[in-house]
Amino acid sequence: MSAGALITLLVLAGALITLASTRLAADLVLMGSLVVLLLAGVVSPTDALAGFSNPGVVTIAALYVVVAGLRDTGATQLMAGAVLRRPRSTRHAQAQLMLPTTVMSAFLNNTPVIAALIPVVSDWCRKYRLPVSQLMMPLSFAAILGGTCTLIGTSTNLVINGLLVQQGIGGLGMFDLAWVGLPVAIAGIALILLTSRWLLPAREAALTELDNPREYSVEMLVAADGPLPGQTIEGAGLRQLPGMYLAEIERDGHILPAVSPREPLQADDRLVFVGIVDSVVDLQRIRGLLPATEQIFKLDTPRRARVLIEAVVSHSCPMLGRTIRAGGFRSQYNAVVLAVARDGERINRKIGDIVLQPGDTLLLEARPSFVTQQRHSRDFFLVSQIEDSQPPQHNKAYAALGVVGLLVTSVAVGVIDILQAALASAAVMLLLGCCTAASARKTLDWSLLVAIGAAIGLGAAVQQTGLASTLASYMVGLAGSTPTAALTALFFATVLISAVVTNNAAAVIMFPIAASLAQTFDAAAMPFAVVVIFGASASFLTPIGYQTNLMVYGPGGYRFTDFMRLGLPLTLLVGLLVVWLVPWVWPLGH
């Protein structure tokens, strides 16, 4: 082992131990490790920084812009409504999520699939109070399992197939891998469903009920041209909103208190909700609901440019003792009052008829500049903008879904590659106004992009110093004297290498070793090559082993060791099934 390989091994081991034993961010640890290798001269600046211009990293960045378009138009809610129903339990929720994800990933690139589903799953978890950590990792693992069922499921399959053709061995058919991949996917999903309750942490999506105990009464109007008229309250998803409840309905001048969940909604119903501010934000995103006050249509700012703002009325506010309507709040502040919170009590008046008092907390819809203009004003004690509170542009939801559909279809049929499709889709989202440039920039997960770029740089060091080949040859050398033992060692050696370099790099490194093993045992090369395909894709042990693992790492609230707890038994199960099934599908004899 060369000096460079030894240094790389020590740095890599230190990085993995640090990630496993501390709560330091993955991007900080990986970038620090890369800097150490760069300063030690193990890797050149060009190779160290190549990960940040890697097509995969740029693709993920572009897909975040696409996700911003889906989120800002409310298209994620349409997707959730079409695929994800109200779950009976966490296990039922996992099954609902993993089965369609597995099927989609068998034919589509799993990176855009996961990018599109992450915000959908986050909203779903908030709505039904599901532990988000019990769903994000199964989402990624289902995509990985689905990718092994067809030739086009992952780029790794195509890389190995190209090497097989180049060597004159013959290629794989579209569904040849399904003979192994389908049983492996079914068994893997079953293992996750049966064991994740104990092997995954139960961390719920955070609500601010403790941090922000203020409850608002807010009125929403059922739009006559929306999808809600005719639906029951439960069917419309308005029964169990997190941190909020439907207090009453005003219909044709009559009040309907204690409303049954089976009550059908009618056009122009005024729904009175009581809940915390985060839930009011969620309420604004429901397609077919509008704030009941007509004042929102009188502001000179388009709704897409507005945000929700909380402001506490001071003792010197000129509006004190006057109703919101009589005081001309909208004209004076260019903002609309959506709700008022007062010492935890419910104010049984329409918004315009509420007489303001000192200490009232107003929920406003206004331009973001309202915060800077009024932050030091004597009219308000405290002014703060609520994050991610822009009203969605529901009229562009289907346009956003169309962009994603074109993205997925163009890549699936091979018209253009995933990088070109992602960049083009991001540009179209911006041009159509599905999201703004500011929203797109805010959506980008820079820590994730830095972590992936640094991981690619570390992988380059592992590969160029010969460390990967040395470790692989050593592990395969322990295989013993039978083909089955060789296949077993080959699988787990590939898994180990793919945990520290990209799965494509692991496949390229392990392919010549697999071919050499086949010659040693005078066996066919195809079963050994297929084992490499599954070993390279079985990236369940660490979050840095696969792009989709890193993508769910932050939204799921995971720690580094969480992946090992579920990933280790899943890897062992996949390994046993692959080593048993591959020789049955592709006999070892010539």
Coordinates of C-alpha atoms in Angstrom, one line a residue, residues 3-589:
A3 CA 1.9 6.3 1.3
G4 CA -1.0 8.2 -0.4
A5 CA -3.3 5.2 0.0
L6 CA -2.4 4.9 3.7
I7 CA -3.0 8.6 4.4
T8 CA -6.3 8.3 2.5
L9 CA -7.3 5.3 4.6
L10 CA -6.5 7.1 7.9
V11 CA -8.4 10.2 6.8
L12 CA -11.4 8.2 5.6
A13 CA -11.5 6.2 8.8
G14 CA -11.3 9.4 10.9
A15 CA -14.2 10.9 8.9
L16 CA -16.4 7.9 9.3
I17 CA -15.7 7.7 13.0
T18 CA -16.4 11.4 13.4
L19 CA -19.7 11.1 11.6
A20 CA -20.7 8.1 13.6
S21 CA -19.7 9.4 17.0
T22 CA -20.5 13.1 16.8
R23 CA -23.3 15.4 15.6
L24 CA -21.1 17.4 13.3
A25 CA -22.7 18.1 9.9
A26 CA -21.8 15.8 7.1
D27 CA -20.7 18.6 4.8
L28 CA -18.3 20.0 7.4
V29 CA -16.7 16.6 8.1
L30 CA -16.4 15.5 4.5
M31 CA -15.1 18.9 3.3
G32 CA -12.6 19.0 6.2
S33 CA -11.3 15.5 5.2
L34 CA -11.0 16.6 1.6
V35 CA -8.9 19.7 2.6
V36 CA -6.6 17.4 4.7
L37 CA -5.9 15.2 1.6
L38 CA -5.5 18.3 -0.5
L39 CA -2.9 19.8 1.9
A40 CA -1.1 16.4 2.1
G41 CA -0.7 16.3 -1.6
V42 CA -2.6 13.1 -1.9
V43 CA -5.1 14.6 -4.4
S44 CA -4.6 17.5 -6.8
P45 CA -6.7 20.6 -6.6
T46 CA -8.4 19.7 -9.9
D47 CA -9.4 16.2 -8.7
A48 CA -10.4 17.4 -5.2
L49 CA -12.7 20.1 -6.6
A50 CA -14.0 18.0 -9.6
G51 CA -16.9 16.9 -7.5
F52 CA -18.4 20.4 -7.5
S53 CA -18.6 20.4 -11.2
N54 CA -19.8 16.8 -11.4
P55 CA -22.9 16.3 -13.5
G56 CA -24.6 14.5 -10.7
V57 CA -24.2 17.5 -8.3
V58 CA -25.4 20.0 -10.9
T59 CA -28.3 17.7 -11.7
I60 CA -29.4 17.7 -8.1
A61 CA -29.1 21.5 -7.8
A62 CA -31.3 21.9 -10.9
L63 CA -33.8 19.4 -9.5
Y64 CA -34.1 21.5 -6.4
V65 CA -35.3 24.4 -8.6
V66 CA -37.8 22.0 -10.1
V67 CA -39.0 21.1 -6.6
A68 CA -39.4 24.8 -5.8
G69 CA -41.8 25.0 -8.8
L70 CA -43.8 22.1 -7.6
R71 CA -44.0 23.4 -4.0
D72 CA -44.8 27.1 -4.9
T73 CA -47.6 26.1 -7.2
G74 CA -49.2 23.6 -4.8
A75 CA -48.5 20.7 -7.2
T76 CA -46.9 18.6 -4.4
Q77 CA -50.4 18.5 -2.7
L78 CA -51.9 17.3 -6.0
M79 CA -49.3 14.5 -6.1
A80 CA -49.8 13.6 -2.5
G81 CA -53.6 13.4 -3.0
A82 CA -53.2 11.1 -6.0
V83 CA -50.7 8.7 -4.4
L84 CA -50.8 9.1 -0.6
R85 CA -54.0 8.5 1.3
R86 CA -54.8 8.8 5.0
P87 CA -52.7 6.1 6.6
R88 CA -54.0 3.7 9.3
S89 CA -50.6 3.4 10.9
T90 CA -46.9 4.2 10.3
R91 CA -46.4 0.8 8.7
H92 CA -49.4 1.4 6.4
A93 CA -47.9 4.8 5.5
Q94 CA -44.6 3.1 4.6
A95 CA -46.3 0.6 2.4
Q96 CA -48.2 3.3 0.6
L97 CA -45.0 5.2 0.0
M98 CA -42.6 2.4 -0.9
L99 CA -44.6 0.4 -3.3
P100 CA -45.2 3.1 -5.9
T101 CA -41.6 4.5 -5.4
T102 CA -40.2 1.1 -6.2
V103 CA -42.2 0.7 -9.3
M104 CA -41.4 4.3 -10.5
S105 CA -37.6 3.8 -9.8
A106 CA -37.5 0.6 -11.9
F107 CA -38.1 2.7 -15.0
L108 CA -37.2 6.3 -14.0
N109 CA -34.0 7.8 -12.7
N110 CA -34.5 7.7 -8.9
T111 CA -32.9 11.1 -8.2
P112 CA -35.8 13.2 -9.7
V113 CA -38.3 10.8 -8.3
I114 CA -36.9 11.3 -4.7
A115 CA -36.5 15.1 -5.3
A116 CA -40.2 15.4 -6.2
L117 CA -41.4 13.1 -3.4
I118 CA -39.4 14.6 -0.5
P119 CA -41.6 17.7 -0.1
V120 CA -44.7 15.6 -0.7
V121 CA -43.7 13.2 2.1
S122 CA -42.8 16.2 4.4
D123 CA -46.3 17.7 4.0
W124 CA -47.9 14.3 4.4
C125 CA -46.1 13.7 7.7
R126 CA -47.1 17.1 9.0
K127 CA -50.7 16.6 8.0
Y128 CA -51.1 13.2 9.7
R129 CA -48.5 13.7 12.5
L130 CA -46.4 10.8 11.1
P131 CA -42.7 10.4 12.3
V132 CA -40.8 11.7 9.3
S133 CA -37.7 9.7 10.2
Q134 CA -39.8 6.5 9.7
L135 CA -40.5 7.4 6.1
M136 CA -37.6 9.3 4.5
M137 CA -35.1 6.4 4.7
P138 CA -37.6 3.8 3.5
L139 CA -38.3 6.2 0.6
S140 CA -34.6 6.2 -0.5
F141 CA -34.2 2.5 0.1
A142 CA -37.3 1.7 -2.0
A143 CA -35.9 3.7 -4.8
I144 CA -32.6 1.9 -4.7
L145 CA -34.3 -1.5 -4.6
G146 CA -36.6 -0.5 -7.5
G147 CA -33.5 0.5 -9.6
T148 CA -32.2 -3.0 -9.6
C149 CA -35.3 -4.5 -11.3
T150 CA -34.6 -3.3 -14.9
L151 CA -31.7 -2.5 -17.1
I152 CA -32.5 1.2 -17.1
G153 CA -33.3 1.4 -13.4
T154 CA -29.9 2.9 -12.5
S155 CA -26.8 4.2 -14.4
T156 CA -24.8 1.4 -12.7
N157 CA -26.7 -1.2 -14.5
L158 CA -26.0 0.5 -17.8
V159 CA -22.3 0.9 -17.0
I160 CA -21.8 -2.8 -16.3
N161 CA -23.9 -3.7 -19.3
G162 CA -21.6 -1.6 -21.4
L163 CA -18.5 -3.3 -20.0
L164 CA -20.0 -6.7 -20.7
V165 CA -20.7 -5.8 -24.3
Q166 CA -17.2 -4.3 -24.7
Q167 CA -15.7 -7.5 -23.4
G168 CA -17.7 -9.6 -25.9
I169 CA -19.7 -11.4 -23.2
G170 CA -23.1 -10.1 -24.3
G171 CA -25.5 -7.6 -22.8
L172 CA -28.5 -7.9 -20.5
G173 CA -32.1 -7.6 -21.6
M174 CA -34.5 -5.0 -20.3
F175 CA -36.0 -7.3 -17.7
D176 CA -33.2 -9.8 -17.2
L177 CA -32.3 -8.3 -13.8
A178 CA -35.9 -8.6 -12.6
W179 CA -35.5 -12.4 -12.0
V180 CA -33.2 -11.4 -9.1
G181 CA -34.2 -7.7 -8.5
L182 CA -37.9 -8.3 -8.0
P183 CA -37.6 -11.0 -5.2
V184 CA -34.9 -8.8 -3.6
A185 CA -37.1 -5.7 -3.7
I186 CA -40.1 -7.6 -2.3
A187 CA -38.0 -9.1 0.5
G188 CA -36.3 -5.8 1.2
I189 CA -39.6 -3.9 1.5
A190 CA -41.0 -6.7 3.7
L191 CA -37.9 -6.4 6.0
I192 CA -38.3 -2.6 6.2
L193 CA -42.0 -2.9 7.1
L194 CA -41.4 -5.5 9.7
T195 CA -38.3 -4.1 11.5
S196 CA -38.3 -0.3 10.9
R197 CA -40.4 0.2 14.0
W198 CA -37.4 -0.8 16.1
L199 CA -34.5 0.0 13.8
L200 CA -35.5 3.5 12.8
P201 CA -35.8 6.5 15.1
A202 CA -39.3 8.0 15.6
R203 CA -38.7 11.7 15.1
E204 CA -41.8 13.7 14.1
A205 CA -41.9 16.7 11.9
A206 CA -41.5 19.6 14.2
L207 CA -44.5 21.8 15.1
T208 CA -44.2 25.0 17.0
E209 CA -47.0 24.4 19.4
L210 CA -44.7 24.8 22.4
D211 CA -42.6 27.6 21.0
N212 CA -45.6 29.5 19.7
P213 CA -48.8 28.9 21.8
R214 CA -50.8 31.7 20.1
E215 CA -54.0 30.4 18.5
Y216 CA -55.5 32.3 15.7
S217 CA -59.1 32.3 14.5
V218 CA -59.0 32.5 10.7
E219 CA -61.8 32.5 8.2
M220 CA -61.4 30.7 4.8
L221 CA -63.8 30.7 1.9
V222 CA -64.6 27.7 -0.2
A223 CA -63.9 28.8 -3.8
A224 CA -66.9 28.1 -6.1
D225 CA -64.6 27.1 -9.0
G226 CA -62.3 25.0 -6.9
P227 CA -62.2 21.2 -6.2
L228 CA -63.8 21.3 -2.7
P229 CA -67.6 21.9 -3.3
G230 CA -69.3 18.5 -3.0
Q231 CA -66.5 16.9 -0.9
T232 CA -67.0 16.1 2.7
I233 CA -64.9 17.8 5.3
E234 CA -63.0 14.6 5.9
G235 CA -62.6 13.8 2.2
A236 CA -61.2 17.3 1.6
G237 CA -58.5 16.7 4.3
L238 CA -59.8 19.4 6.6
R239 CA -60.7 17.2 9.6
Q240 CA -57.3 16.4 11.2
L241 CA -55.0 19.3 10.4
P242 CA -51.9 19.4 12.6
G243 CA -52.3 22.1 15.3
M244 CA -55.6 23.3 14.0
Y245 CA -59.4 22.4 14.1
L246 CA -62.5 23.5 12.2
A247 CA -64.6 25.3 14.7
E248 CA -67.7 26.2 12.6
I249 CA -69.1 26.8 9.1
E250 CA -71.1 29.9 8.2
R251 CA -73.5 29.1 5.3
D252 CA -76.1 31.4 3.9
G253 CA -76.1 33.5 7.1
H254 CA -76.5 30.4 9.4
I255 CA -73.8 29.1 11.8
L256 CA -73.1 25.3 11.8
P257 CA -71.2 24.5 15.0
A258 CA -69.6 21.1 15.9
V259 CA -69.5 20.2 12.2
S260 CA -69.6 16.5 11.4
P261 CA -66.7 15.2 9.3
R262 CA -69.2 13.8 6.8
E263 CA -70.7 17.3 6.2
P264 CA -70.4 18.1 2.5
L265 CA -68.9 21.5 1.6
Q266 CA -70.7 24.0 -0.5
A267 CA -69.5 26.9 -2.7
D268 CA -68.9 30.1 -0.7
D269 CA -69.0 28.4 2.7
R270 CA -67.0 30.4 5.2
L271 CA -64.9 28.0 7.4
V272 CA -63.7 29.2 10.7
F273 CA -60.5 27.5 11.8
V274 CA -58.6 27.8 15.1
G275 CA -55.0 26.9 15.3
I276 CA -51.3 27.9 15.5
V277 CA -49.5 29.9 12.9
D278 CA -47.8 27.0 11.2
S279 CA -51.1 25.4 10.6
V280 CA -52.5 28.7 9.2
V281 CA -49.6 28.6 6.6
D282 CA -50.6 25.0 5.7
L283 CA -54.2 26.1 5.3
Q284 CA -53.2 28.8 2.8
R285 CA -51.7 26.1 0.6
I286 CA -54.9 24.0 0.3
R287 CA -56.3 24.2 -3.2
G288 CA -59.8 25.7 -3.3
L289 CA -59.5 27.7 -0.1
L290 CA -59.1 31.5 -0.1
P291 CA -58.9 34.0 2.8
A292 CA -62.5 35.1 3.5
T293 CA -61.5 38.8 3.6
E294 CA -62.0 40.6 0.3
Q295 CA -59.2 43.0 1.3
I296 CA -56.6 40.6 -0.1
F297 CA -57.8 41.4 -3.6
K298 CA -57.4 45.2 -3.0
L299 CA -53.6 45.2 -2.4
D300 CA -51.5 46.6 -5.2
T301 CA -49.0 43.7 -4.8
P302 CA -49.6 40.3 -6.6
R303 CA -50.2 37.4 -4.2
R304 CA -47.2 35.5 -5.3
A305 CA -45.0 38.4 -4.0
R306 CA -46.6 38.4 -0.6
V307 CA -45.8 36.6 2.6
L308 CA -47.4 36.0 6.0
I309 CA -46.1 38.3 8.8
E310 CA -46.8 38.4 12.6
A311 CA -47.0 41.8 14.2
V312 CA -47.8 42.7 17.9
V313 CA -49.8 45.9 18.3
S314 CA -48.1 48.5 20.6
H315 CA -49.6 50.9 23.0
S316 CA -48.8 53.8 20.6
C317 CA -50.5 52.3 17.5
P318 CA -52.9 54.8 16.0
M319 CA -55.3 51.9 15.3
L320 CA -56.1 51.3 19.0
G321 CA -59.7 51.4 19.9
R322 CA -60.9 51.3 16.3
T323 CA -62.0 48.4 14.2
I324 CA -59.7 47.1 11.5
R325 CA -62.1 48.3 8.8
A326 CA -62.9 51.7 10.2
G327 CA -59.2 52.4 10.9
G328 CA -58.3 51.7 7.2
F329 CA -55.6 49.2 8.1
R330 CA -55.0 48.1 4.5
S331 CA -54.7 51.6 3.2
Q332 CA -52.4 52.8 6.0
Y333 CA -50.0 49.8 6.1
N334 CA -50.5 48.2 2.6
A335 CA -51.2 44.9 4.4
V336 CA -54.3 42.8 5.1
V337 CA -55.1 41.3 8.5
L338 CA -56.0 37.6 8.1
A339 CA -56.4 36.8 11.8
V340 CA -56.0 38.2 15.3
A341 CA -54.7 36.3 18.4
R342 CA -55.5 37.8 21.9
D343 CA -54.4 36.1 25.1
G344 CA -55.5 32.7 23.9
E345 CA -59.2 33.7 23.7
R346 CA -61.3 33.3 20.6
I347 CA -62.6 36.6 19.1
N348 CA -66.1 35.9 17.8
R349 CA -66.2 38.7 15.2
K350 CA -65.4 39.1 11.6
I351 CA -62.0 40.4 10.9
G352 CA -63.0 43.9 9.9
D353 CA -65.2 44.3 13.0
I354 CA -62.4 43.5 15.5
V355 CA -61.4 46.5 17.7
L356 CA -57.6 46.4 18.2
Q357 CA -56.1 46.3 21.7
P358 CA -52.5 46.6 22.9
G359 CA -50.8 43.2 22.8
D360 CA -53.0 41.8 20.0
T361 CA -50.9 39.7 17.6
L362 CA -51.9 40.2 14.0
L363 CA -51.4 37.7 11.2
L364 CA -50.8 39.8 8.1
E365 CA -50.5 39.2 4.4
A366 CA -48.1 41.8 2.9
R367 CA -44.9 42.4 0.9
P368 CA -41.7 41.2 2.6
S369 CA -40.6 44.9 2.8
F370 CA -43.3 45.4 5.4
V371 CA -40.9 43.8 7.9
T372 CA -38.1 46.2 7.3
Q373 CA -40.4 49.2 7.1
Q374 CA -42.2 48.5 10.4
R375 CA -39.5 46.7 12.4
H376 CA -38.5 50.0 14.2
S377 CA -41.9 51.6 14.0
R378 CA -43.6 52.6 17.3
D379 CA -46.9 51.1 16.0
F380 CA -45.7 47.5 16.6
F381 CA -43.7 45.8 19.3
L382 CA -42.5 42.9 17.2
V383 CA -42.6 42.2 13.5
S384 CA -41.4 38.9 12.0
Q385 CA -41.9 37.2 8.7
I386 CA -43.1 33.5 8.7
E387 CA -40.8 31.3 6.7
D388 CA -42.1 29.7 3.5
S389 CA -45.4 31.4 3.8
Q390 CA -45.9 32.7 0.2
P391 CA -49.4 31.7 -1.1
P392 CA -49.1 29.0 -3.7
Q393 CA -50.0 29.7 -7.4
H394 CA -52.6 26.9 -7.8
N395 CA -53.4 28.1 -11.3
K396 CA -49.9 27.0 -12.4
A397 CA -49.9 23.6 -10.6
Y398 CA -50.7 21.6 -13.7
A399 CA -48.0 23.4 -15.7
A400 CA -45.4 22.5 -13.1
L401 CA -46.6 18.8 -13.2
G402 CA -46.3 18.9 -17.0
V403 CA -42.7 20.1 -16.7
V404 CA -41.9 17.2 -14.4
G405 CA -43.7 14.8 -16.6
L406 CA -41.7 15.9 -19.6
L407 CA -38.5 15.7 -17.6
V408 CA -39.1 12.1 -16.5
T409 CA -40.4 11.0 -20.0
S410 CA -37.5 12.6 -21.9
V411 CA -34.9 10.9 -19.7
A412 CA -36.8 7.5 -19.7
V413 CA -36.9 7.3 -23.5
G414 CA -33.4 8.6 -23.9
V415 CA -34.1 11.8 -25.7
I416 CA -31.6 13.8 -23.5
D417 CA -29.6 12.8 -20.5
I418 CA -30.7 13.6 -16.9
L419 CA -28.4 16.7 -16.6
Q420 CA -29.8 18.4 -19.7
A421 CA -33.3 17.5 -18.8
A422 CA -32.9 18.9 -15.2
L423 CA -31.3 22.1 -16.3
A424 CA -34.0 22.6 -19.0
S425 CA -36.8 21.9 -16.6
A426 CA -35.4 24.3 -14.0
A427 CA -35.2 27.0 -16.7
V428 CA -38.8 26.3 -17.8
M429 CA -40.1 26.5 -14.2
L430 CA -38.5 30.0 -13.8
L431 CA -39.7 31.2 -17.3
L432 CA -43.3 30.0 -16.6
G433 CA -43.3 31.8 -13.2
C434 CA -43.9 28.5 -11.3
C435 CA -41.2 29.8 -8.9
T436 CA -39.2 32.9 -8.5
A437 CA -35.4 33.2 -8.6
A438 CA -35.4 34.1 -4.9
S439 CA -37.5 31.0 -4.1
A440 CA -35.2 28.8 -6.2
R441 CA -32.1 30.1 -4.5
K442 CA -33.7 29.6 -1.1
T443 CA -34.7 26.0 -1.9
L444 CA -31.2 24.9 -2.8
D445 CA -29.7 22.7 -0.1
W446 CA -26.2 24.0 -0.1
S447 CA -25.0 21.7 2.7
L448 CA -26.2 18.7 0.7
L449 CA -24.4 19.9 -2.5
V450 CA -21.2 20.5 -0.6
A451 CA -21.4 17.1 1.1
I452 CA -21.9 15.3 -2.3
G453 CA -19.1 17.3 -4.0
A454 CA -16.7 16.6 -1.1
A455 CA -17.6 12.9 -1.1
I456 CA -16.9 12.6 -4.8
G457 CA -13.5 14.2 -4.2
L458 CA -12.8 11.7 -1.4
G459 CA -13.9 8.9 -3.8
A460 CA -11.4 10.2 -6.4
A461 CA -8.6 9.9 -3.8
V462 CA -9.6 6.4 -2.8
Q463 CA -9.6 5.4 -6.4
Q464 CA -6.4 7.2 -7.7
T465 CA -4.2 6.1 -4.8
G466 CA -5.1 2.5 -5.4
L467 CA -6.7 2.1 -2.0
A468 CA -10.0 0.9 -3.6
S469 CA -8.3 -1.8 -5.7
T470 CA -6.2 -2.9 -2.7
L471 CA -9.1 -3.3 -0.4
A472 CA -11.2 -5.0 -3.0
S473 CA -8.5 -7.5 -3.9
Y474 CA -7.8 -8.2 -0.2
M475 CA -11.5 -8.9 0.6
V476 CA -11.9 -11.1 -2.5
G477 CA -8.8 -12.9 -1.6
L478 CA -10.5 -14.1 1.6
A479 CA -13.2 -15.7 -0.5
G480 CA -12.0 -19.3 -0.2
S481 CA -12.0 -22.0 -2.9
T482 CA -15.6 -22.2 -4.0
P483 CA -17.5 -20.0 -6.5
T484 CA -20.3 -19.4 -4.0
A485 CA -17.7 -18.1 -1.5
A486 CA -16.2 -15.9 -4.2
L487 CA -19.6 -14.5 -5.1
T488 CA -20.2 -13.7 -1.5
A489 CA -16.9 -11.9 -1.0
L490 CA -17.4 -10.1 -4.3
F491 CA -20.8 -8.8 -3.2
F492 CA -19.6 -7.5 0.2
A493 CA -16.4 -6.0 -1.2
T494 CA -18.4 -4.1 -3.8
V495 CA -20.8 -2.9 -1.0
L496 CA -17.8 -1.7 1.0
I497 CA -16.2 0.2 -1.9
S498 CA -19.5 1.8 -2.9
A499 CA -19.9 3.1 0.6
V500 CA -16.8 5.3 0.1
V501 CA -16.9 6.1 -3.6
T502 CA -19.8 6.5 -6.0
N503 CA -21.7 3.3 -7.0
N504 CA -20.6 3.7 -10.6
A505 CA -17.0 4.0 -9.6
A506 CA -17.3 0.9 -7.4
A507 CA -18.8 -1.0 -10.3
V508 CA -15.9 0.0 -12.6
I509 CA -13.3 -0.9 -10.0
M510 CA -14.9 -4.3 -9.2
F511 CA -15.7 -5.4 -12.8
P512 CA -12.1 -6.5 -13.7
I513 CA -11.8 -8.3 -10.4
A514 CA -15.1 -10.1 -11.1
A515 CA -13.9 -11.1 -14.5
S516 CA -10.6 -12.4 -13.0
L517 CA -12.5 -14.4 -10.5
A518 CA -14.7 -16.0 -13.2
Q519 CA -11.5 -17.0 -15.1
T520 CA -10.0 -18.4 -11.9
F521 CA -13.0 -20.8 -11.3
D522 CA -13.4 -21.4 -15.1
A523 CA -16.9 -20.0 -14.7
A524 CA -19.1 -17.8 -16.8
A525 CA -18.5 -14.0 -16.3
M526 CA -22.2 -13.0 -16.3
P527 CA -23.1 -14.1 -12.7
F528 CA -20.0 -12.4 -11.3
A529 CA -20.9 -9.2 -13.2
V530 CA -24.5 -9.3 -12.0
V531 CA -23.3 -9.6 -8.4
V532 CA -21.3 -6.5 -8.9
I533 CA -24.4 -4.7 -10.2
F534 CA -26.3 -5.5 -7.0
G535 CA -23.4 -4.9 -4.7
A536 CA -22.8 -1.5 -6.1
S537 CA -26.5 -0.6 -5.8
A538 CA -26.9 -2.0 -2.3
S539 CA -25.8 1.4 -0.7
F540 CA -27.8 1.1 2.6
L541 CA -25.0 1.4 5.1
T542 CA -24.1 5.1 5.1
P543 CA -25.8 8.3 3.9
I544 CA -22.8 9.1 1.7
G545 CA -23.0 5.9 -0.3
Y546 CA -25.8 7.0 -2.5
Q547 CA -27.2 10.4 -3.7
T548 CA -30.8 9.7 -2.6
N549 CA -29.5 8.7 0.9
L550 CA -27.9 12.1 1.3
M551 CA -31.1 13.8 -0.1
V552 CA -33.2 12.4 2.7
Y553 CA -30.6 12.7 5.4
G554 CA -31.5 16.3 6.4
P555 CA -35.3 16.2 5.8
G556 CA -35.5 12.9 7.8
G557 CA -33.5 14.4 10.8
Y558 CA -31.2 11.4 10.7
R559 CA -27.8 10.8 12.3
F560 CA -25.0 9.0 10.6
T561 CA -25.5 5.8 12.6
D562 CA -29.2 5.6 11.8
F563 CA -28.4 4.2 8.4
M564 CA -26.3 1.4 9.8
R565 CA -29.1 0.2 12.1
L566 CA -31.5 -0.6 9.2
G567 CA -28.9 -0.7 6.4
L568 CA -26.9 -3.6 7.9
P569 CA -29.7 -6.2 8.1
L570 CA -31.0 -5.0 4.7
T571 CA -27.6 -5.4 3.2
L572 CA -27.1 -8.9 4.6
L573 CA -30.6 -9.9 3.4
V574 CA -29.9 -8.6 -0.1
G575 CA -26.5 -10.2 -0.2
L576 CA -27.8 -13.6 0.8
L577 CA -30.6 -13.5 -1.8
V578 CA -28.3 -12.3 -4.6
V579 CA -25.7 -15.0 -4.0
W580 CA -28.4 -17.6 -3.9
L581 CA -30.5 -16.4 -6.9
V582 CA -27.8 -15.3 -9.3
P583 CA -26.3 -18.8 -10.0
W584 CA -29.9 -20.1 -10.4
V585 CA -30.7 -17.5 -13.1
W586 CA -27.2 -17.4 -14.7
P587 CA -25.5 -20.8 -14.2
L588 CA -21.8 -20.6 -13.3
G589 CA -20.9 -23.1 -16.1

